[in-house]
mmCIF file of C-alpha atoms and ligand atoms in Angstrom:
data_model
loop_
_atom_site.group_PDB
_atom_site.id
_atom_site.type_symbol
_atom_site.label_atom_id
_atom_site.label_comp_id
_atom_site.label_asym_id
_atom_site.label_seq_id
_atom_site.Cartn_x
_atom_site.Cartn_y
_atom_site.Cartn_z
ATOM 1 C CA MET R 1 0.092 0.185 -0.099
ATOM 2 C CA ILE R 2 0.983 3.543 -0.659
ATOM 3 C CA ASP R 3 -0.689 5.707 1.800
ATOM 4 C CA LEU R 4 -0.915 9.664 1.172
ATOM 5 C CA ARG R 5 -3.712 10.285 3.551
ATOM 6 C CA SER R 6 -1.524 11.651 6.312
ATOM 7 C CA ASP R 7 1.604 11.439 8.014
ATOM 8 C CA THR R 8 -0.057 9.812 10.907
ATOM 9 C CA VAL R 9 -0.335 6.671 9.156
ATOM 10 C CA THR R 10 3.564 5.917 9.376
ATOM 11 C CA GLN R 11 4.607 2.703 10.932
ATOM 12 C CA PRO R 12 7.096 2.539 13.856
ATOM 13 C CA THR R 13 10.537 1.723 12.416
ATOM 14 C CA GLU R 14 12.318 -1.465 13.160
ATOM 15 C CA LYS R 15 14.479 0.521 15.711
ATOM 16 C CA MET R 16 11.536 1.854 17.655
ATOM 17 C CA ARG R 17 9.985 -1.537 17.873
ATOM 18 C CA GLU R 18 13.129 -2.879 19.382
ATOM 19 C CA VAL R 19 13.476 -0.077 21.898
ATOM 20 C CA MET R 20 9.857 -0.491 22.877
ATOM 21 C CA PHE R 21 10.301 -4.238 23.327
ATOM 22 C CA ASN R 22 13.217 -3.581 25.780
ATOM 23 C CA ALA R 23 12.082 -0.338 27.624
ATOM 24 C CA VAL R 24 12.164 -0.090 31.439
ATOM 25 C CA VAL R 25 8.776 1.085 32.624
ATOM 26 C CA GLY R 26 6.968 1.866 35.698
ATOM 27 C CA ASP R 27 3.601 3.468 36.894
ATOM 28 C CA ASP R 28 3.968 6.926 35.595
ATOM 29 C CA VAL R 29 1.206 8.266 37.988
ATOM 30 C CA TYR R 30 3.510 7.292 40.728
ATOM 31 C CA ASP R 31 6.402 9.127 38.881
ATOM 32 C CA ASP R 32 7.639 5.614 38.400
ATOM 33 C CA ASP R 33 8.462 5.317 34.722
ATOM 34 C CA PRO R 34 12.099 6.245 33.905
ATOM 35 C CA THR R 35 11.500 6.028 30.219
ATOM 36 C CA ILE R 36 8.794 8.789 30.207
ATOM 37 C CA LYS R 37 10.908 10.832 32.464
ATOM 38 C CA ALA R 38 13.807 10.515 29.870
ATOM 39 C CA LEU R 39 11.588 11.507 27.035
ATOM 40 C CA GLU R 40 10.222 14.534 28.945
ATOM 41 C CA ARG R 41 13.638 15.537 29.850
ATOM 42 C CA LEU R 42 14.996 15.318 26.257
ATOM 43 C CA ALA R 43 12.053 17.317 24.943
ATOM 44 C CA CYS R 44 12.895 19.958 27.481
ATOM 45 C CA GLU R 45 16.341 20.035 26.185
ATOM 46 C CA ILE R 46 15.308 20.381 22.611
ATOM 47 C CA LEU R 47 12.821 23.011 23.238
ATOM 48 C CA GLY R 48 14.537 24.978 25.968
ATOM 49 C CA LYS R 49 11.465 24.874 28.142
ATOM 50 C CA GLU R 50 11.517 24.005 32.064
ATOM 51 C CA ALA R 51 9.189 21.020 32.214
ATOM 52 C CA ALA R 52 7.235 18.627 29.818
ATOM 53 C CA LEU R 53 4.501 15.976 29.854
ATOM 54 C CA PHE R 54 3.888 12.956 27.806
ATOM 55 C CA VAL R 55 0.292 13.069 26.610
ATOM 56 C CA PRO R 56 -1.940 10.577 24.436
ATOM 57 C CA SER R 57 -2.416 12.760 21.373
ATOM 58 C CA GLY R 58 -1.978 16.175 19.869
ATOM 59 C CA THR R 59 -5.638 17.167 20.465
ATOM 60 C CA PHE R 60 -5.327 16.002 24.089
ATOM 61 C CA GLY R 61 -2.069 18.365 24.507
ATOM 62 C CA ASN R 62 -3.798 21.568 22.908
ATOM 63 C CA GLN R 63 -6.934 20.828 25.009
ATOM 64 C CA LEU R 64 -4.962 20.370 28.250
ATOM 65 C CA CYS R 65 -2.927 23.771 27.660
ATOM 66 C CA ILE R 66 -6.314 25.458 26.871
ATOM 67 C CA MET R 67 -7.827 24.069 30.163
ATOM 68 C CA THR R 68 -4.634 24.911 32.073
ATOM 69 C CA HIS R 69 -4.351 28.452 30.801
ATOM 70 C CA THR R 70 -7.942 29.618 31.117
ATOM 71 C CA ARG R 71 -11.231 29.786 33.322
ATOM 72 C CA PRO R 72 -14.541 28.802 32.065
ATOM 73 C CA GLY R 73 -16.264 31.790 30.297
ATOM 74 C CA ASP R 74 -12.764 32.998 28.999
ATOM 75 C CA GLU R 75 -12.155 33.921 25.308
ATOM 76 C CA ILE R 76 -9.355 32.288 23.489
ATOM 77 C CA ILE R 77 -8.088 33.694 20.077
ATOM 78 C CA VAL R 78 -7.484 31.179 17.183
ATOM 79 C CA SER R 79 -7.071 31.525 13.747
ATOM 80 C CA TYR R 80 -10.307 30.631 11.824
ATOM 81 C CA ASP R 81 -8.944 27.357 10.164
ATOM 82 C CA ALA R 82 -6.883 26.300 13.123
ATOM 83 C CA HIS R 83 -6.890 22.779 14.081
ATOM 84 C CA ILE R 84 -8.345 23.767 17.759
ATOM 85 C CA LEU R 85 -11.364 25.344 16.079
ATOM 86 C CA TYR R 86 -11.842 23.151 13.032
ATOM 87 C CA HIS R 87 -10.862 19.425 13.985
ATOM 88 C CA GLU R 88 -11.007 19.089 17.805
ATOM 89 C CA VAL R 89 -14.811 18.393 17.967
ATOM 90 C CA GLY R 90 -15.720 21.608 20.014
ATOM 91 C CA ALA R 91 -13.468 20.312 22.825
ATOM 92 C CA ALA R 92 -12.451 23.818 24.027
ATOM 93 C CA ALA R 93 -16.257 24.713 24.583
ATOM 94 C CA LYS R 94 -16.789 21.206 26.114
ATOM 95 C CA LEU R 95 -13.972 20.662 28.350
ATOM 96 C CA SER R 96 -12.941 24.158 29.388
ATOM 97 C CA GLY R 97 -15.976 26.022 28.758
ATOM 98 C CA VAL R 98 -14.219 28.898 26.811
ATOM 99 C CA GLN R 99 -15.572 30.703 23.940
ATOM 100 C CA ILE R 100 -13.371 30.762 20.763
ATOM 101 C CA ARG R 101 -12.700 33.850 18.641
ATOM 102 C CA GLY R 102 -11.687 33.003 15.203
ATOM 103 C CA LEU R 103 -9.505 35.537 13.226
ATOM 104 C CA ASN R 104 -9.511 35.193 9.607
ATOM 105 C CA CYS R 105 -6.014 35.422 8.199
ATOM 106 C CA PHE R 106 -3.718 33.458 5.796
ATOM 107 C CA GLY R 107 -1.915 30.304 7.341
ATOM 108 C CA GLY R 108 -2.430 31.500 10.973
ATOM 109 C CA ARG R 109 -0.461 34.693 10.381
ATOM 110 C CA TYR R 110 -2.785 36.982 12.308
ATOM 111 C CA ASN R 111 -3.077 40.500 10.980
ATOM 112 C CA LEU R 112 -1.321 42.266 14.093
ATOM 113 C CA GLU R 113 -3.595 45.092 14.279
ATOM 114 C CA GLU R 114 -6.487 43.042 14.255
ATOM 115 C CA LEU R 115 -4.923 40.781 16.948
ATOM 116 C CA LYS R 116 -4.271 43.655 19.158
ATOM 117 C CA SER R 117 -7.967 44.932 18.804
ATOM 118 C CA ALA R 118 -9.255 41.410 19.374
ATOM 119 C CA ILE R 119 -7.601 41.364 22.777
ATOM 120 C CA ARG R 120 -10.259 42.451 25.252
ATOM 121 C CA GLU R 121 -9.929 45.149 27.630
ATOM 122 C CA GLU R 122 -11.739 45.222 30.930
ATOM 123 C CA ASP R 123 -15.443 45.919 30.403
ATOM 124 C CA ILE R 124 -18.513 44.790 32.288
ATOM 125 C CA HIS R 125 -19.792 43.313 29.039
ATOM 126 C CA TYR R 126 -16.486 41.344 27.801
ATOM 127 C CA PRO R 127 -15.120 38.031 28.367
ATOM 128 C CA THR R 128 -11.512 37.854 29.584
ATOM 129 C CA THR R 129 -8.998 36.992 26.570
ATOM 130 C CA GLY R 130 -7.473 34.048 28.285
ATOM 131 C CA LEU R 131 -5.143 32.836 25.684
ATOM 132 C CA ILE R 132 -3.781 33.318 22.152
ATOM 133 C CA CYS R 133 -3.300 30.310 20.083
ATOM 134 C CA VAL R 134 -0.718 29.901 17.058
ATOM 135 C CA GLU R 135 -0.300 26.857 14.831
ATOM 136 C CA ASN R 136 3.004 26.312 13.155
ATOM 137 C CA ALA R 137 3.400 24.515 10.852
ATOM 138 C CA HIS R 138 -0.153 25.453 10.042
ATOM 139 C CA GLY R 139 -2.654 22.613 8.858
ATOM 140 C CA ASN R 140 -2.891 24.323 5.506
ATOM 141 C CA GLY R 141 0.797 23.335 4.593
ATOM 142 C CA SER R 142 2.377 26.633 5.206
ATOM 143 C CA VAL R 143 4.595 27.715 7.936
ATOM 144 C CA ILE R 144 4.731 31.121 10.029
ATOM 145 C CA PRO R 145 7.885 33.008 9.794
ATOM 146 C CA LEU R 146 9.937 33.385 12.986
ATOM 147 C CA GLU R 147 9.776 36.985 12.912
ATOM 148 C CA HIS R 148 5.899 37.099 12.902
ATOM 149 C CA MET R 149 5.703 34.647 15.790
ATOM 150 C CA LYS R 150 7.895 37.145 17.702
ATOM 151 C CA LYS R 151 5.695 39.947 16.905
ATOM 152 C CA ILE R 152 2.536 37.963 18.090
ATOM 153 C CA TYR R 153 4.298 36.912 21.256
ATOM 154 C CA GLN R 154 5.279 40.406 21.912
ATOM 155 C CA ILE R 155 1.675 41.760 21.441
ATOM 156 C CA ALA R 156 0.543 38.998 23.757
ATOM 157 C CA ASN R 157 3.226 39.751 26.495
ATOM 158 C CA GLU R 158 2.278 43.565 26.219
ATOM 159 C CA ASN R 159 -1.402 42.505 27.195
ATOM 160 C CA ASN R 160 -0.507 39.776 29.823
ATOM 161 C CA VAL R 161 -2.251 37.057 27.729
ATOM 162 C CA PRO R 162 -0.362 33.745 27.303
ATOM 163 C CA VAL R 163 0.588 32.172 23.923
ATOM 164 C CA HIS R 164 -0.098 28.378 23.144
ATOM 165 C CA LEU R 165 1.759 26.926 20.097
ATOM 166 C CA ASP R 166 -0.015 24.049 18.333
ATOM 167 C CA GLY R 167 3.109 22.597 16.969
ATOM 168 C CA ALA R 168 1.738 19.258 16.011
ATOM 169 C CA ARG R 169 4.373 19.502 13.099
ATOM 170 C CA LEU R 170 6.668 21.747 14.937
ATOM 171 C CA PHE R 171 9.908 19.950 13.501
ATOM 172 C CA ASN R 172 8.569 20.204 9.989
ATOM 173 C CA ALA R 173 8.054 24.049 10.753
ATOM 174 C CA ALA R 174 11.433 24.293 12.160
ATOM 175 C CA THR R 175 12.838 22.407 9.138
ATOM 176 C CA ALA R 176 11.147 24.622 6.531
ATOM 177 C CA LEU R 177 11.997 27.592 8.396
ATOM 178 C CA GLU R 178 15.799 26.690 8.938
ATOM 179 C CA VAL R 179 15.518 27.630 12.574
ATOM 180 C CA THR R 180 15.814 25.479 15.758
ATOM 181 C CA PRO R 181 12.750 23.960 17.299
ATOM 182 C CA LYS R 182 13.708 26.132 20.439
ATOM 183 C CA GLU R 183 13.722 29.442 18.528
ATOM 184 C CA LEU R 184 9.932 28.702 17.844
ATOM 185 C CA ALA R 185 9.418 27.380 21.309
ATOM 186 C CA ASP R 186 10.823 30.577 22.638
ATOM 187 C CA GLN R 187 7.806 32.372 21.389
ATOM 188 C CA CYS R 188 5.207 30.779 23.456
ATOM 189 C CA ASP R 189 4.399 30.048 27.051
ATOM 190 C CA SER R 190 3.013 26.477 26.297
ATOM 191 C CA LEU R 191 3.247 24.067 23.261
ATOM 192 C CA THR R 192 2.414 20.782 21.994
ATOM 193 C CA PHE R 193 4.062 18.492 19.423
ATOM 194 C CA CYS R 194 3.251 15.230 18.016
ATOM 195 C CA LEU R 195 5.575 12.111 18.164
ATOM 196 C CA SER R 196 3.103 10.260 15.935
ATOM 197 C CA LYS R 197 3.112 12.095 12.810
ATOM 198 C CA GLY R 198 5.942 12.386 10.549
ATOM 199 C CA LEU R 199 8.348 11.195 13.382
ATOM 200 C CA CYS R 200 6.718 7.655 13.115
ATOM 201 C CA ALA R 201 6.229 7.014 16.921
ATOM 202 C CA PRO R 202 2.841 4.973 17.330
ATOM 203 C CA VAL R 203 1.450 7.057 19.884
ATOM 204 C CA GLY R 204 1.857 10.264 21.896
ATOM 205 C CA SER R 205 2.525 13.887 21.898
ATOM 206 C CA ILE R 206 4.525 16.272 24.184
ATOM 207 C CA VAL R 207 3.371 19.298 26.182
ATOM 208 C CA ALA R 208 5.899 21.630 27.444
ATOM 209 C CA GLY R 209 6.047 24.977 29.498
ATOM 210 C CA ASN R 210 7.485 26.447 32.695
ATOM 211 C CA GLN R 211 7.480 24.469 35.974
ATOM 212 C CA SER R 212 4.389 25.944 37.456
ATOM 213 C CA PHE R 213 2.438 25.614 34.392
ATOM 214 C CA ILE R 214 3.526 21.886 33.997
ATOM 215 C CA ALA R 215 2.346 21.277 37.555
ATOM 216 C CA ARG R 216 -0.943 22.426 37.191
ATOM 217 C CA ALA R 217 -1.203 20.800 33.585
ATOM 218 C CA LYS R 218 -0.256 17.430 35.189
ATOM 219 C CA LYS R 219 -3.164 17.618 37.253
ATOM 220 C CA ASN R 220 -5.559 18.468 34.533
ATOM 221 C CA ARG R 221 -4.018 15.625 32.624
ATOM 222 C CA LYS R 222 -5.315 13.267 35.208
ATOM 223 C CA LEU R 223 -8.778 14.826 35.131
ATOM 224 C CA MET R 224 -8.953 14.311 31.340
ATOM 225 C CA GLY R 225 -7.996 10.620 31.925
ATOM 226 C CA GLY R 226 -4.550 10.871 30.639
ATOM 227 C CA GLY R 227 -2.537 9.663 33.800
ATOM 228 C CA LEU R 228 -0.930 6.878 31.796
ATOM 229 C CA ARG R 229 0.633 3.846 33.904
ATOM 230 C CA GLN R 230 3.580 1.900 31.913
ATOM 231 C CA ALA R 231 3.421 4.150 28.937
ATOM 232 C CA GLY R 232 7.265 4.104 28.843
ATOM 233 C CA PHE R 233 6.876 1.392 25.941
ATOM 234 C CA LEU R 234 5.413 4.366 24.050
ATOM 235 C CA ALA R 235 7.989 7.003 25.367
ATOM 236 C CA ALA R 236 10.785 4.647 24.217
ATOM 237 C CA ALA R 237 9.487 5.056 20.719
ATOM 238 C CA GLY R 238 9.372 8.615 21.256
ATOM 239 C CA ILE R 239 12.930 8.930 22.447
ATOM 240 C CA GLU R 240 13.829 7.135 19.182
ATOM 241 C CA ALA R 241 11.634 9.528 17.151
ATOM 242 C CA LEU R 242 13.162 12.616 18.677
ATOM 243 C CA THR R 243 16.682 11.276 18.308
ATOM 244 C CA HIS R 244 16.521 10.003 14.862
ATOM 245 C CA MET R 245 13.564 11.139 13.045
ATOM 246 C CA THR R 246 13.600 14.848 13.273
ATOM 247 C CA LYS R 247 16.677 15.407 11.080
ATOM 248 C CA ARG R 248 15.330 13.647 8.122
ATOM 249 C CA LEU R 249 11.961 15.460 7.536
ATOM 250 C CA GLU R 250 13.683 17.538 4.660
ATOM 251 C CA GLU R 251 13.418 14.428 2.586
ATOM 252 C CA ASP R 252 9.479 14.414 3.113
ATOM 253 C CA HIS R 253 9.544 18.173 2.075
ATOM 254 C CA GLU R 254 11.482 17.520 -0.923
ATOM 255 C CA LEU R 255 9.540 14.642 -2.046
ATOM 256 C CA ALA R 256 6.366 16.682 -1.559
ATOM 257 C CA LYS R 257 7.819 19.350 -3.859
ATOM 258 C CA TYR R 258 8.657 16.585 -6.490
ATOM 259 C CA LEU R 259 5.061 15.169 -6.178
ATOM 260 C CA ALA R 260 3.740 18.893 -6.799
ATOM 261 C CA ASP R 261 5.713 19.253 -9.923
ATOM 262 C CA GLU R 262 4.538 15.953 -11.273
ATOM 263 C CA LEU R 263 0.879 16.949 -10.485
ATOM 264 C CA GLU R 264 1.257 20.032 -12.276
ATOM 265 C CA GLY R 265 1.784 17.988 -15.425
ATOM 266 C CA PHE R 266 -1.821 17.260 -15.507
ATOM 267 C CA LYS R 267 -4.198 19.323 -17.255
ATOM 268 C CA GLY R 268 -7.042 20.198 -14.925
ATOM 269 C CA ILE R 269 -4.819 19.951 -11.628
ATOM 270 C CA GLU R 270 -3.712 23.160 -9.872
ATOM 271 C CA VAL R 271 -1.206 22.851 -7.151
ATOM 272 C CA ILE R 272 -1.676 25.479 -4.501
ATOM 273 C CA ARG R 273 2.024 26.613 -4.246
ATOM 274 C CA GLU R 274 1.846 29.158 -1.718
ATOM 275 C CA ARG R 275 1.229 26.566 0.878
ATOM 276 C CA LEU R 276 3.849 24.162 -0.139
ATOM 277 C CA ASP R 277 6.137 24.518 2.760
ATOM 278 C CA ILE R 278 6.187 21.050 4.378
ATOM 279 C CA ASN R 279 5.106 17.450 3.389
ATOM 280 C CA MET R 280 1.733 18.289 2.386
ATOM 281 C CA VAL R 281 0.520 18.916 -1.190
ATOM 282 C CA PHE R 282 -2.709 20.726 -1.648
ATOM 283 C CA PHE R 283 -4.464 20.748 -4.828
ATOM 284 C CA LYS R 284 -7.629 21.381 -6.979
ATOM 285 C CA MET R 285 -8.764 19.081 -9.627
ATOM 286 C CA ASP R 286 -11.132 19.946 -12.200
ATOM 287 C CA LYS R 287 -14.358 17.969 -11.558
ATOM 288 C CA SER R 288 -14.585 17.328 -15.163
ATOM 289 C CA LEU R 289 -11.559 14.950 -14.990
ATOM 290 C CA ILE R 290 -13.186 12.452 -12.494
ATOM 291 C CA GLU R 291 -15.931 12.251 -9.776
ATOM 292 C CA GLU R 292 -14.402 12.348 -6.381
ATOM 293 C CA GLN R 293 -15.477 8.849 -5.304
ATOM 294 C CA SER R 294 -14.573 7.254 -8.406
ATOM 295 C CA PHE R 295 -11.029 8.760 -8.076
ATOM 296 C CA ILE R 296 -10.520 7.471 -4.444
ATOM 297 C CA GLU R 297 -12.045 4.082 -5.333
ATOM 298 C CA ALA R 298 -9.823 3.726 -8.557
ATOM 299 C CA MET R 299 -6.725 4.683 -6.592
ATOM 300 C CA LEU R 300 -7.410 2.083 -3.909
ATOM 301 C CA LYS R 301 -7.731 -0.662 -6.614
ATOM 302 C CA HIS R 302 -4.141 0.201 -7.217
ATOM 303 C CA ASP R 303 -3.211 -0.106 -3.696
ATOM 304 C CA ILE R 304 -3.121 3.754 -3.095
ATOM 305 C CA LYS R 305 -4.782 5.174 -0.140
ATOM 306 C CA ILE R 306 -5.932 9.051 -0.486
ATOM 307 C CA ASN R 307 -8.576 11.045 1.551
ATOM 308 C CA GLY R 308 -11.423 12.644 -0.171
ATOM 309 C CA THR R 309 -11.491 16.473 -0.614
ATOM 310 C CA GLU R 310 -12.017 19.051 2.216
ATOM 311 C CA ASP R 311 -13.303 22.444 1.192
ATOM 312 C CA GLY R 312 -12.892 21.353 -2.482
ATOM 313 C CA GLU R 313 -9.135 20.531 -1.994
ATOM 314 C CA TRP R 314 -7.179 17.457 -2.342
ATOM 315 C CA ARG R 315 -4.174 16.784 -0.089
ATOM 316 C CA PHE R 316 -1.530 14.339 -0.583
ATOM 317 C CA VAL R 317 1.064 13.829 2.421
ATOM 318 C CA THR R 318 4.372 12.512 2.110
ATOM 319 C CA SER R 319 6.309 10.587 5.065
ATOM 320 C CA HIS R 320 9.121 8.394 5.910
ATOM 321 C CA ASP R 321 7.004 5.417 4.815
ATOM 322 C CA VAL R 322 6.351 6.883 0.984
ATOM 323 C CA SER R 323 9.426 6.759 -1.528
ATOM 324 C CA LYS R 324 10.328 8.487 -4.617
ATOM 325 C CA ALA R 325 9.344 5.274 -6.527
ATOM 326 C CA ASP R 326 6.064 5.283 -4.870
ATOM 327 C CA ILE R 327 5.425 8.825 -6.071
ATOM 328 C CA ASP R 328 6.445 7.872 -9.465
ATOM 329 C CA LYS R 329 3.864 4.933 -9.352
ATOM 330 C CA VAL R 330 1.041 7.181 -8.131
ATOM 331 C CA ILE R 331 1.680 9.547 -10.974
ATOM 332 C CA THR R 332 1.635 6.654 -13.482
ATOM 333 C CA ILE R 333 -1.522 5.114 -12.203
ATOM 334 C CA MET R 334 -3.127 8.560 -12.315
ATOM 335 C CA LYS R 335 -2.170 9.150 -15.811
ATOM 336 C CA GLY R 336 -4.092 5.817 -16.389
ATOM 337 C CA ILE R 337 -7.130 6.597 -14.363
ATOM 338 C CA LEU R 338 -7.657 10.276 -15.402
ATOM 339 C CA LYS R 339 -7.238 9.335 -18.965
ATOM 340 C CA ALA R 340 -9.692 6.441 -18.914
HETATM 341 C C1 PLP G 401 -2.573 16.392 14.039
HETATM 342 C C2 PLP G 401 -2.831 17.667 14.564
HETATM 343 C C3 PLP G 401 -3.426 17.902 15.820
HETATM 344 C C4 PLP G 401 -3.899 16.775 16.731
HETATM 345 O O1 PLP G 401 -3.057 15.710 16.738
HETATM 346 P P1 PLP G 401 -3.802 14.203 17.053
HETATM 347 O O2 PLP G 401 -2.661 13.587 17.547
HETATM 348 O O3 PLP G 401 -4.332 13.808 15.811
HETATM 349 O O4 PLP G 401 -4.992 14.505 18.187
HETATM 350 C C5 PLP G 401 -3.356 19.388 16.280
HETATM 351 N N1 PLP G 401 -3.113 20.272 15.422
HETATM 352 C C6 PLP G 401 -2.593 20.164 14.200
HETATM 353 C C7 PLP G 401 -2.105 21.286 13.466
HETATM 354 C C8 PLP G 401 -2.407 18.941 13.636
HETATM 355 O O5 PLP G 401 -2.091 18.756 12.346
#
């Protein structure tokens, strides 16, 4: 199978399976799991943050941070197309009781004047602005320049509002921007990143912040049902991911660009170039070429898995488990399908 649906479909590497098998574990709710502790320490070193927590997923990490930064009735500022607003099932309203203010902007790059005026002043009618969220790499495939993140953080600091970075693909962002993950982590009070996407670990994300934030988040993690026991087996894969998988992401990005070039050879396909920063290729395909469901089924017949469109766009994702030969095969198969 060639799977272009997401980088979440990546399989743990042989080395990961080996370190998982041999992991030394304990009950992490009792602080007894040395492998989880080692992963959290490693994440702190990479990010330059005081403390970190292993959590089950990226959604869990984002929602845990929202819960820990805010009080019910607060308002949080998010870009209108952010994962937190669009793809987390309304969790911020349900779990933390906050209201979301979605700002319209390209790729999560807030218009800075709009951001300033969106932060609430004290008024008997207004909710309190409890948090500003930033997403980098953004789910639309683009990255936010470091300079822009600095400006957002400065505005937040001037107004005493914390910033949370949804860095599900933080290492992809750092790779594309040619900055260190720490430089991005410096521009927020809390962040989360996924071990389970392009880094190939089977499960898990990291939340990081300062000591007092993480102490409070740890209690909320328990509240949310995320107090894990012998999860060192998963953390072992996470350590392997952080040690060996973060520096190869450029290959995925290069492959995405190659795929984009090839797709542009088709009449009726338009690659969205301005959002081609990481391992995700977004494109539009003329409906006259083929009907959506038929395309998905025809590709599947050739052992190629793809997702349907979202808002009229197709998205193909490259990863460790997709090779250049796989992309060549995809293009050859598409030539057959779209001609027939
Ligand atoms: C994948 C993703 C998440 C959520 O991660 P899960 O582990 O799937 O819950 C959050 N934010 C962004 C931008 C993502 O791409």
